[in-house]
Amino acid sequence: MKRTIIAILALTLLCSGLGLAQAKHPSELKYPGLKYDPPDPKAFRTVYAGGIRAYVQEDHGLPLFNITAVFNCGDLYVPKDKAGLGRVLGDQLIKGGTASREGTAIEERIDFLGGSLNFMVQERTAMLSLSVLTKDLDEGLALFFDVLRNPAFREEPLKLAKARFIEQLRQANDQPNAVLSREYEKVLYGDNALTWQPTKATYESIGVADLKAFHAKHFTPRNVILAVAGDFTKAALKAKIDKLASGWKGGAPALPALPKSFPSHEPGVYFIQKAINQGYISLGHLGLEDTNPDYFAVQVMNFILGGGSFTSRITTKVRSDEGLSYNQGSRFAYRWGFPGTFSGYVQTKSSTVGYAISLILAEFDRIRKEPVSDAEMETAINYYLESFADGFQSSLQTMMSFANLEMTGKPMDYYKTFRSKIQAVTKARVQEVAQKYIHPDQAVIMIVGDFEPCNKGGDKWPGPLDKLGKLHRIDLIDPMTGQVAKTP
Amino acid sequence: MKKRILALTLAAAVLAVFALAGDVTLDVKEHVLGNGMKILMIPKPGVPRVVCHIYFRVGSINERPGITGSAHVHEHLMFKGTEVMGVTDYAAESKIDAEIDALMDKIYRERFWKDGGDAAQIAAWQKKVDELVAAQKAYIIKDDLWTRYMSNGGTGLNASTSQETTGYYVTLPSNKVELQMLMESDRLMNARFREFYSEKDVIMEERRLSENQPGYFFGEQVDAAFYTASPYHWDVIGWMDDLKKMTKKDLIDFHDTYYVPNNAVAIYVGDFDPQAIVAMAEKYFGRIPKGPDLEPIRTGEPAQYSEKRFYGEGPAPTSLRMMFHIPPDGHPDAAALGILAGTLGSGGGGMGPRGGGGGGGTGRLYKTLVRDKQMAVSASASSRPQWYVGAFQFNATPRLDKGVKPEDLEKEIWAEIDKVKKDGLTEEELQKAKNKGEAAFVRSLASTAGLASRVGRAELKRGWRSILTDLDGLKKVTNDDIKRVAAKYFVKDNSLTAIYTRKSGR
C-alpha cells in the first residue's frame, strides 16, 4: 500500500513537471498567470479634415478594410407626426442614391466587389458601415463618403420604401415578444419619443424635404466619429480621408433635450390577449443610467439575480428546479442619456404563468432582504474579470467601443478602470443597490398570452392573476392607424 | 512512464497544412488521437483568448420516429453533470436517481402504454418521485459545469444541435484551456443525465416558443411534406409526442452510440501554442476508448415524380414558398445552384425590424418583383445543400395593398426561372458571384467563433479542406452549368409550392 502511494506521488511529481498531471476535477487545476492590459484609446485617436474624430487601428492580418461612421442622431430626434423617419432614412440613405449615382448603381457596385455597405438608424446613433477587400479600398471609401455627404433622396425609391414599410406594419402585432417589449415600454415611459410608433399616416407624411433636412442637420463632420480597422497605413489613410472630407462643413447640431423623468405608472398586472399556448412576461420598472456610479454594483447584483445565465438565481429556480421555462432571467437595459428599464422575464405555458411570476417576485424580494453568498460573489466578480479581454478580440470592435465611449461622453479610462471597479463591489454594496433599484411593489407585470388559461393558473399557483395586483387589460393597437384594434 | 513521454513527443509533431485561396491562407493544424478524435487548431496570436469548440457527427437525422428530438434533448442533458461534476456524493445520489428512474418507468408504462392508465396509481408513484427528487437535490450542485466555465471567464458558452451536427462552445482565457479539455472529456465519458424529467419540461417549453412564432406549425408541416422518407422529415426540436414519451434509456443508448471520440472533432482558435494543445488533448481526450464505427444515414429522399401543393391559413403574413429537391453538399452541381440563389435572391429578403438599409437589393427577384413591378414586399432565394439531401427555396411576400396574390408571385418566379433556363446569367452576374464567394471567404477568416464553427463542421463531413475546394469549384462554374442545373432541378415534378394566407387562428 505504502509503495503504491509513493509510486503515485512520484508519478504525479514527474507529470506535473511536464505539465502532464491529469486532473479529475476542475478544483485540482492550476493555471499559469495571465496579465492583460486593454488597449489605450489615446493611441488610436486621430482627427481628420473638418474636425472628424476617429479611432484607427492598422491590422495587416488579412486584406480587409472596415470603416464605420457613428453619428449622434436617431429616432429620438424625430417629431411624433413623422414617426418612422429614422427607419425610412435607414433605407434611403443608400437606396436614394447620391448626386452623381443612382442607389441601384451603388448597391450593384459594392455587391460586385464582394463588399458591404449598410446604414442603420437607432435610438440616438446612426451608423454607416463599409467592408471591402483592401484592393478596393479607394473605390469603397469614395462611395462611403459620397453616400455620407451627398445623398439625393430620389422620389421613386422613397415612394417604394414607404409602401413596403406600410405593408410591413401588418406584422407589427405578430410576434408576442415584439408586442410585449413595445407595450411594456409604453407603460413605463409614457407618451414620448421613446415610445412613438409609425403608422400609415406618419409614413405617408415623410417626404424628400424631411430626409434632406434631417440629413443636413445631423450629418456634419463635428457630429461623427469614425471607427476604422484593416490593412492600410495610417498616414496613407489620413491623406485619403482628408481629401474625401475636404469642404465638408458644419458644427455639432443643437439637439433637443431628452426627458429625464417619466410619468408614474400604476403597479399591477397588464394583460394583452393573444391566442398562444404560453404567457410572455416582463415584470419590473425603470432602472438607471450606465453612467451612474452604482452601475458596477448593479451589474454584479443582476448577474447573481438573473443576468448570469445558469449561475443565476432566477434560472436555477424557474428553469432548472421547476422546469417551467426555456428562457428566463432579469436584465437592466441601458440607454444613452436616460434611465433604461429593469425587468424580470420568462415565457411559460399558460397554466404556470402565475407560478413563474411568483417565483421571480420572490427572488426580487430575497436579493433585497438577504446578503448574497460568498460563492455567488466570487462567480460573478471572476466572470467579469476573467472574461474582460473578450471585448478586444476584433480590432474593428475595439475601435467601435472607443468611438462609443467618446460619443456617449463616458470617461476614456472606462476600460482601464473597469476591473478595479468590479473588484471593489462588496456583498453589502450588492444588497444596497438591490434595495435601491429593485422595487417589487412598484412592478408592472406585463403578460402577452391567452387570458382564460393564464388566469386560471395551476396546482402550484391557482389564479386569478389579480392576486398579483390590480388587473389592467390592454387592447392591441391597429398598427396601421395607431388606434385600438377592432379584433385581436 | 517512458511510453507516455514517447507518446507526447510523437504528438508534438503537429501536422501543419497550408492551403491557398487567392493570396490568403487558411492554415489549420491537425492532430489525430489514437482513439480517432481529431484536434484542429488555428492559432491567432494577440488577445489572450481561445475559442474552444467540440463538434459531434450527430443530429436529428440520426433519430427515428419515437425518439425525434433526442439529439437536442441529449445536448441539454450533457449539462447535468458527471460522476464528479454537479454532485457532492455520487454514490448516494446515483442510488436515488436509479429509484426515480424505476418509478418513472412504471409511470410511463401506465400512462403511455395503456389508454390513460390508472390515474390514482400514477399519482401515488408521482408523489414518491417528488419526494425522491427533493432528497436528490441535497446532493446536486446546480449547473456546476456552467458555473465553473463562467467563474473562469468563459464566454460564448452554449451548445447547439442541428440536423447533422451537435456543438459545445466556450471561449476561455488562454491560460485556462485545460479546464475545457478536462470537463469536456469528463462529460463525454461520464455524463449522468440527472434531472432528466424536469429538463424535458424545459424542452417542451422551448418547443412551445417555436410554436408561438406565427406560421411555425405550417412551416413544420411543409418541411414534413417536402422530405417524405429522409430523416429531414422532422424538425430538430422533435414531435411533442416523442418529447413526452422518450425515456432516459433512449438517451443513454443515444449517448453510447454517437458520443465516441472517433465521431468528434475539437477545434481551437485563438492565442495558444499548438504543441501545448496537443499535449493536453492527448492527456484528456486521449484517455477515452475508441467506439465502434458509425454507419452513415441510409434513407435518402426518393424522386418525387409529381408536383406537391400545400395551402394553409393562420396568423402569419400571407406568403409564398417554393421548394425544389437538389443534391447534397459536395455534389458538383452545388456551386452553380449556390450562384443561382445569390443572383436571383440577393438583398430580397424581408427588411429587419430596425430597417437596416443596404445589403443591396441586387438580386433579380428584388429588382423585378419588389422594385420594378412592385408586386412583392420581399422576394428571395436560398440554396441549402445539407449533408444528405438538399433544398432550393424561393420565398416571397405579396403587396396586399396592390391586390397581389401568392399565386401571382408564383407565376412571376417561374418566368424568372424560365429566363435562366434559356439564357443563364450575364457574365457580370457570374463574376459578381465569384467575387462575393472569395470576399466572403476572406472575411470568414477574420472571425474566431464563426471560423471554428465553419471549419469544425466541414471537417465532420468532407474534411475542412472542402472549404477551399468548394471555393475553387465556385470559380469554375460556367453559364452552361447554370442553364443545365436550372433545367434539371427547377421542374414542377420536383417541387413543392406552399401558399399561406393570413387569418386569425394558429
Short mmCIF file of C-alpha atoms in Angstrom, two decimals, chain B residues 50-414:
data_model
loop_
_atom_site.label_atom_id
_atom_site.label_comp_id
_atom_site.label_asym_id
_atom_site.label_seq_id
_atom_site.Cartn_x
_atom_site.Cartn_y
_atom_site.Cartn_z
CA VAL B 50 -9.12 30.80 -27.11
CA VAL B 51 -12.34 29.72 -28.78
CA CYS B 52 -12.84 26.05 -27.80
CA HIS B 53 -15.49 24.10 -29.70
CA ILE B 54 -16.30 20.41 -29.93
CA TYR B 55 -18.49 19.04 -32.70
CA PHE B 56 -20.07 15.61 -32.92
CA ARG B 57 -21.27 13.97 -36.10
CA VAL B 58 -24.78 13.56 -34.77
CA GLY B 59 -28.01 15.48 -35.07
CA SER B 60 -31.70 14.99 -35.64
CA ILE B 61 -31.09 12.96 -38.82
CA ASN B 62 -29.70 10.22 -36.58
CA GLU B 63 -33.07 9.84 -34.88
CA ARG B 64 -36.08 7.76 -35.84
CA PRO B 65 -39.83 8.05 -35.14
CA GLY B 66 -40.32 7.60 -31.40
CA ILE B 67 -37.16 9.42 -30.39
CA THR B 68 -37.36 12.53 -32.57
CA GLY B 69 -35.82 15.46 -30.73
CA SER B 70 -33.46 13.24 -28.78
CA ALA B 71 -30.21 14.69 -30.24
CA HIS B 72 -31.29 18.04 -28.85
CA VAL B 73 -32.59 16.64 -25.55
CA HIS B 74 -29.27 14.88 -25.18
CA GLU B 75 -27.40 18.14 -25.75
CA HIS B 76 -29.33 19.65 -22.81
CA LEU B 77 -28.60 16.66 -20.59
CA MET B 78 -24.87 16.99 -21.22
CA PHE B 79 -25.00 19.97 -18.83
CA LYS B 80 -26.44 17.89 -15.99
CA GLY B 81 -23.22 16.64 -14.53
CA THR B 82 -20.99 13.57 -14.38
CA GLU B 83 -19.68 11.30 -11.66
CA VAL B 84 -17.51 14.14 -10.38
CA MET B 85 -19.30 17.25 -11.62
CA GLY B 86 -22.64 18.51 -10.35
CA VAL B 87 -22.74 16.15 -7.38
CA THR B 88 -21.43 16.12 -3.83
CA ASP B 89 -21.81 12.39 -3.08
CA TYR B 90 -22.15 10.39 -6.27
CA ALA B 91 -22.76 7.04 -4.54
CA ALA B 92 -25.68 8.36 -2.52
CA GLU B 93 -27.11 10.46 -5.34
CA SER B 94 -26.94 7.74 -8.01
CA LYS B 95 -28.92 5.39 -5.76
CA ILE B 96 -31.76 7.90 -5.53
CA ASP B 97 -31.53 8.62 -9.25
CA ALA B 98 -31.96 4.92 -10.03
CA GLU B 99 -35.05 4.79 -7.81
CA ILE B 100 -36.53 7.78 -9.62
CA ASP B 101 -35.89 6.10 -12.99
CA ALA B 102 -37.54 2.89 -11.86
CA LEU B 103 -40.66 4.71 -10.68
CA MET B 104 -40.80 6.91 -13.79
CA ASP B 105 -40.57 3.77 -15.90
CA LYS B 106 -43.69 2.48 -14.14
CA ILE B 107 -45.46 5.81 -14.63
CA TYR B 108 -44.58 5.93 -18.34
CA ARG B 109 -45.80 2.37 -18.86
CA GLU B 110 -49.03 3.08 -17.04
CA ARG B 111 -49.64 6.41 -18.73
CA PHE B 112 -48.39 5.79 -22.26
CA TRP B 113 -48.66 2.02 -22.81
CA LYS B 114 -52.21 1.83 -21.52
CA ASP B 115 -55.05 4.04 -22.64
CA GLY B 116 -54.80 6.69 -19.97
CA GLY B 117 -53.82 4.28 -17.20
CA ASP B 118 -54.74 4.24 -13.53
CA ALA B 119 -54.70 7.90 -12.51
CA ALA B 120 -54.64 7.17 -8.75
CA GLN B 121 -51.72 4.78 -9.12
CA ILE B 122 -49.81 7.29 -11.25
CA ALA B 123 -50.44 10.00 -8.64
CA ALA B 124 -49.14 7.75 -5.86
CA TRP B 125 -45.95 6.95 -7.80
CA GLN B 126 -45.55 10.61 -8.73
CA LYS B 127 -45.74 11.59 -5.06
CA LYS B 128 -42.88 9.21 -4.31
CA VAL B 129 -40.92 10.61 -7.23
CA ASP B 130 -41.40 14.14 -5.92
CA GLU B 131 -40.05 13.06 -2.52
CA LEU B 132 -37.05 11.39 -4.12
CA VAL B 133 -36.34 14.43 -6.28
CA ALA B 134 -36.38 16.58 -3.15
CA ALA B 135 -33.95 14.19 -1.45
CA GLN B 136 -31.71 14.07 -4.52
CA LYS B 137 -31.47 17.86 -4.55
CA ALA B 138 -29.35 17.75 -1.39
CA TYR B 139 -26.57 16.08 -3.40
CA ILE B 140 -26.84 18.10 -6.62
CA ILE B 141 -24.60 21.06 -7.39
CA LYS B 142 -26.75 23.01 -9.82
CA ASP B 143 -25.25 23.77 -13.21
CA ASP B 144 -21.77 23.05 -11.93
CA LEU B 145 -20.06 22.90 -15.32
CA TRP B 146 -21.68 26.17 -16.42
CA THR B 147 -20.63 27.91 -13.20
CA ARG B 148 -17.05 26.62 -13.49
CA TYR B 149 -16.80 27.98 -17.00
CA MET B 150 -18.29 31.36 -16.09
CA SER B 151 -16.22 31.90 -12.99
CA ASN B 152 -13.16 31.23 -15.12
CA GLY B 153 -14.16 33.85 -17.67
CA GLY B 154 -15.94 31.56 -20.12
CA THR B 155 -17.94 33.44 -22.74
CA GLY B 156 -19.90 32.32 -25.78
CA LEU B 157 -20.93 29.45 -23.53
CA ASN B 158 -23.53 27.38 -25.30
CA ALA B 159 -24.36 24.25 -27.25
CA SER B 160 -26.44 23.72 -30.32
CA THR B 161 -27.99 20.87 -32.24
CA SER B 162 -28.68 20.90 -35.96
CA GLN B 163 -29.91 18.23 -38.30
CA GLU B 164 -26.38 16.95 -38.83
CA THR B 165 -24.11 18.10 -36.02
CA THR B 166 -24.08 18.98 -32.34
CA GLY B 167 -21.62 21.51 -30.94
CA TYR B 168 -20.45 22.57 -27.48
CA TYR B 169 -18.90 26.01 -27.19
CA VAL B 170 -16.86 28.11 -24.81
CA THR B 171 -14.25 30.84 -25.18
CA LEU B 172 -11.70 30.94 -22.35
CA PRO B 173 -8.65 32.91 -21.28
CA SER B 174 -5.56 31.43 -22.98
CA ASN B 175 -4.22 30.04 -19.73
CA LYS B 176 -7.37 28.02 -18.98
CA VAL B 177 -7.91 25.77 -22.00
CA GLU B 178 -7.14 22.78 -19.78
CA LEU B 179 -10.43 23.40 -17.98
CA GLN B 180 -12.31 22.78 -21.23
CA MET B 181 -10.30 19.64 -22.00
CA LEU B 182 -10.98 18.25 -18.55
CA MET B 183 -14.69 18.99 -18.37
CA GLU B 184 -15.49 18.07 -21.97
CA SER B 185 -13.62 14.76 -21.83
CA ASP B 186 -15.21 14.04 -18.47
CA ARG B 187 -18.75 14.53 -19.75
CA LEU B 188 -18.02 12.53 -22.87
CA MET B 189 -17.03 9.56 -20.71
CA ASN B 190 -19.11 10.02 -17.58
CA ALA B 191 -22.23 12.03 -18.36
CA ARG B 192 -25.04 11.33 -15.90
CA PHE B 193 -28.42 12.56 -17.02
CA ARG B 194 -29.76 13.93 -13.74
CA GLU B 195 -32.96 15.96 -13.69
CA PHE B 196 -33.95 14.28 -16.96
CA TYR B 197 -37.68 14.65 -16.35
CA SER B 198 -37.74 18.34 -15.44
CA GLU B 199 -35.36 19.07 -18.32
CA LYS B 200 -37.86 17.51 -20.74
CA ASP B 201 -40.38 20.06 -19.42
CA VAL B 202 -37.88 22.83 -20.25
CA ILE B 203 -37.54 21.47 -23.78
CA MET B 204 -41.29 21.29 -24.25
CA GLU B 205 -41.35 24.98 -23.31
CA GLU B 206 -38.64 25.53 -25.90
CA ARG B 207 -40.84 23.84 -28.48
CA ARG B 208 -43.82 25.99 -27.45
CA LEU B 209 -41.69 29.10 -28.02
CA SER B 210 -41.28 27.97 -31.62
CA GLU B 211 -44.95 27.11 -31.89
CA ASN B 212 -45.85 30.65 -30.88
CA GLN B 213 -43.91 32.12 -33.77
CA PRO B 214 -46.61 32.86 -36.33
CA GLY B 215 -46.54 30.34 -39.16
CA TYR B 216 -44.39 27.79 -37.31
CA PHE B 217 -46.92 24.94 -37.50
CA PHE B 218 -47.44 25.47 -41.22
CA GLY B 219 -43.70 25.58 -41.88
CA GLU B 220 -43.17 22.38 -39.91
CA GLN B 221 -45.85 20.62 -41.94
CA VAL B 222 -44.45 21.92 -45.23
CA ASP B 223 -41.00 20.56 -44.39
CA ALA B 224 -42.50 17.24 -43.38
CA ALA B 225 -44.33 17.10 -46.72
CA PHE B 226 -41.23 18.04 -48.69
CA TYR B 227 -38.99 15.43 -47.02
CA THR B 228 -41.10 12.29 -47.05
CA ALA B 229 -38.62 9.50 -46.38
CA SER B 230 -35.32 11.02 -45.26
CA PRO B 231 -34.88 11.93 -41.59
CA TYR B 232 -35.02 15.63 -42.52
CA HIS B 233 -38.76 14.96 -42.27
CA TRP B 234 -38.92 16.21 -38.66
CA ASP B 235 -37.67 19.39 -37.08
CA VAL B 236 -34.62 19.30 -34.76
CA ILE B 237 -36.86 20.03 -31.76
CA GLY B 238 -38.82 16.81 -32.44
CA TRP B 239 -42.53 15.98 -32.25
CA MET B 240 -44.24 16.79 -28.95
CA ASP B 241 -45.39 13.17 -28.54
CA ASP B 242 -41.83 11.90 -28.66
CA LEU B 243 -40.63 14.57 -26.24
CA LYS B 244 -43.26 13.41 -23.77
CA LYS B 245 -42.58 9.70 -24.11
CA MET B 246 -38.85 9.35 -24.65
CA THR B 247 -37.08 7.66 -21.76
CA LYS B 248 -33.76 8.13 -20.09
CA LYS B 249 -32.67 4.80 -21.53
CA ASP B 250 -33.30 6.15 -25.04
CA LEU B 251 -30.87 8.94 -24.28
CA ILE B 252 -28.23 6.71 -22.72
CA ASP B 253 -28.30 4.49 -25.81
CA PHE B 254 -28.02 7.58 -27.97
CA HIS B 255 -25.03 8.81 -25.98
CA ASP B 256 -23.24 5.48 -26.07
CA THR B 257 -23.69 5.20 -29.82
CA TYR B 258 -22.74 8.67 -31.02
CA TYR B 259 -20.67 10.29 -28.28
CA VAL B 260 -17.47 8.44 -29.03
CA PRO B 261 -14.12 10.14 -29.79
CA ASN B 262 -13.97 8.76 -33.32
CA ASN B 263 -17.18 10.70 -34.02
CA ALA B 264 -15.86 14.04 -32.73
CA VAL B 265 -13.65 16.94 -33.67
CA ALA B 266 -12.31 19.55 -31.24
CA ILE B 267 -11.23 22.88 -32.66
CA TYR B 268 -9.26 25.71 -31.05
CA VAL B 269 -8.97 29.22 -32.49
CA GLY B 270 -7.02 31.96 -30.74
CA ASP B 271 -3.86 32.75 -28.85
CA PHE B 272 -2.18 29.43 -27.95
CA ASP B 273 0.80 27.18 -28.55
CA PRO B 274 -0.36 24.23 -30.69
CA GLN B 275 2.07 21.83 -29.03
CA ALA B 276 0.59 22.58 -25.64
CA ILE B 277 -2.91 21.99 -27.02
CA VAL B 278 -1.87 18.65 -28.48
CA ALA B 279 -0.27 17.58 -25.21
CA MET B 280 -3.40 18.44 -23.25
CA ALA B 281 -5.66 16.76 -25.79
CA GLU B 282 -3.61 13.58 -25.57
CA LYS B 283 -3.90 13.70 -21.81
CA TYR B 284 -7.64 14.31 -21.55
CA PHE B 285 -9.36 13.25 -24.78
CA GLY B 286 -6.74 10.59 -25.44
CA ARG B 287 -7.86 8.61 -22.40
CA ILE B 288 -11.30 7.88 -23.89
CA PRO B 289 -11.66 4.48 -25.59
CA LYS B 290 -12.49 4.42 -29.29
CA GLY B 291 -16.08 3.46 -30.14
CA PRO B 292 -17.46 1.32 -32.94
CA ASP B 293 -17.53 2.76 -36.47
CA LEU B 294 -20.73 4.58 -37.37
CA GLU B 295 -22.76 3.93 -40.46
CA PRO B 296 -23.92 6.98 -42.47
CA ILE B 297 -27.65 7.69 -42.87
CA ARG B 298 -29.32 5.09 -45.06
CA THR B 299 -32.52 6.74 -46.26
CA GLY B 300 -32.24 9.41 -48.90
CA GLU B 301 -35.14 11.22 -50.49
CA PRO B 302 -36.87 9.23 -53.24
CA ALA B 303 -37.65 11.05 -56.51
CA GLN B 304 -40.91 12.93 -56.19
CA TYR B 305 -42.41 12.34 -59.66
CA SER B 306 -45.34 14.71 -59.15
CA GLU B 307 -45.79 18.28 -58.01
CA LYS B 308 -46.88 18.92 -54.41
CA ARG B 309 -49.05 21.86 -53.39
CA PHE B 310 -49.75 22.95 -49.85
CA TYR B 311 -52.28 25.52 -48.59
CA GLY B 312 -52.65 26.95 -45.11
CA GLU B 313 -54.17 29.79 -43.14
CA GLY B 314 -53.13 31.33 -39.85
CA PRO B 315 -51.71 34.33 -38.01
CA ALA B 316 -48.56 34.89 -40.12
CA PRO B 317 -48.16 37.16 -43.15
CA THR B 318 -49.59 35.96 -46.45
CA SER B 319 -46.68 34.39 -48.32
CA LEU B 320 -45.38 32.06 -50.98
CA ARG B 321 -42.73 29.37 -50.61
CA MET B 322 -41.45 27.19 -53.45
CA MET B 323 -39.07 24.30 -52.77
CA PHE B 324 -37.06 22.06 -55.10
CA HIS B 325 -35.01 18.97 -54.28
CA ILE B 326 -31.33 19.42 -55.10
CA PRO B 327 -28.31 17.18 -54.48
CA PRO B 328 -26.38 17.24 -51.20
CA ASP B 329 -23.24 19.01 -50.09
CA GLY B 330 -20.22 18.07 -52.17
CA HIS B 331 -22.13 17.34 -55.38
CA PRO B 332 -20.64 19.03 -58.48
CA ASP B 333 -23.90 20.97 -59.08
CA ALA B 334 -23.87 22.61 -55.65
CA ALA B 335 -21.70 25.55 -56.74
CA ALA B 336 -23.91 26.51 -59.71
CA LEU B 337 -27.03 26.27 -57.53
CA GLY B 338 -25.38 28.48 -54.90
CA ILE B 339 -24.61 31.10 -57.55
CA LEU B 340 -28.21 30.95 -58.78
CA ALA B 341 -29.59 31.51 -55.29
CA GLY B 342 -27.35 34.54 -54.78
CA THR B 343 -28.04 36.05 -58.19
CA LEU B 344 -31.79 35.61 -58.01
CA GLY B 345 -32.31 36.30 -54.34
CA SER B 346 -29.69 38.75 -53.09
CA GLY B 347 -31.00 41.56 -50.91
CA GLY B 348 -34.58 40.49 -51.50
CA GLY B 349 -35.26 39.23 -48.00
CA GLY B 350 -37.62 40.86 -45.59
CA MET B 351 -36.38 44.06 -44.03
CA GLY B 352 -35.19 43.74 -40.48
CA PRO B 353 -37.14 45.27 -37.63
CA ARG B 354 -34.69 48.16 -37.49
CA GLY B 355 -34.95 48.70 -41.19
CA GLY B 356 -31.26 48.42 -41.91
CA GLY B 357 -30.85 49.68 -45.44
CA GLY B 358 -28.30 48.50 -47.92
CA GLY B 359 -27.04 45.00 -48.14
CA GLY B 360 -28.08 45.59 -51.70
CA GLY B 361 -31.32 44.91 -53.45
CA THR B 362 -29.24 43.48 -56.26
CA GLY B 363 -30.97 40.15 -56.85
CA ARG B 364 -33.12 39.65 -59.95
CA LEU B 365 -36.21 38.90 -57.89
CA TYR B 366 -35.85 42.12 -55.88
CA LYS B 367 -35.32 44.20 -58.99
CA THR B 368 -38.21 42.66 -60.90
CA LEU B 369 -40.82 41.91 -58.26
CA VAL B 370 -40.10 44.41 -55.49
CA ARG B 371 -38.69 47.43 -57.33
CA ASP B 372 -39.99 47.44 -60.90
CA LYS B 373 -43.33 45.62 -60.85
CA GLN B 374 -43.98 46.48 -57.19
CA MET B 375 -45.78 43.18 -56.64
CA ALA B 376 -43.82 41.95 -53.62
CA VAL B 377 -42.69 43.30 -50.26
CA SER B 378 -39.84 40.80 -50.37
CA ALA B 379 -38.62 38.07 -52.73
CA SER B 380 -35.60 35.90 -52.01
CA ALA B 381 -33.94 32.60 -52.85
CA SER B 382 -31.65 30.23 -50.99
CA SER B 383 -29.78 27.02 -51.70
CA ARG B 384 -29.17 24.55 -48.86
CA PRO B 385 -27.21 21.50 -49.97
CA GLN B 386 -27.21 19.83 -46.48
CA TRP B 387 -25.35 16.59 -45.86
CA TYR B 388 -27.65 14.02 -47.45
CA VAL B 389 -30.47 15.78 -49.32
CA GLY B 390 -30.62 19.39 -50.47
CA ALA B 391 -33.31 22.02 -50.96
CA PHE B 392 -33.53 25.14 -53.10
CA GLN B 393 -36.12 27.58 -51.85
CA PHE B 394 -37.89 30.73 -53.02
CA ASN B 395 -39.77 32.94 -50.57
CA ALA B 396 -41.93 35.91 -51.40
CA THR B 397 -44.45 38.17 -49.67
CA PRO B 398 -47.06 39.87 -51.87
CA ARG B 399 -48.08 43.53 -51.87
CA LEU B 400 -51.60 43.14 -50.48
CA ASP B 401 -52.23 46.86 -50.96
CA LYS B 402 -51.96 46.22 -54.69
CA GLY B 403 -54.20 43.14 -54.58
CA VAL B 404 -51.33 40.78 -55.43
CA LYS B 405 -51.80 37.11 -54.51
CA PRO B 406 -49.12 34.50 -53.75
CA GLU B 407 -50.16 32.70 -56.95
CA ASP B 408 -49.29 35.81 -58.96
CA LEU B 409 -45.79 35.79 -57.49
CA GLU B 410 -45.50 32.09 -58.23
CA LYS B 411 -46.09 32.79 -61.94
CA GLU B 412 -43.52 35.58 -61.89
CA ILE B 413 -40.88 33.40 -60.26
CA TRP B 414 -41.46 30.66 -62.84
#
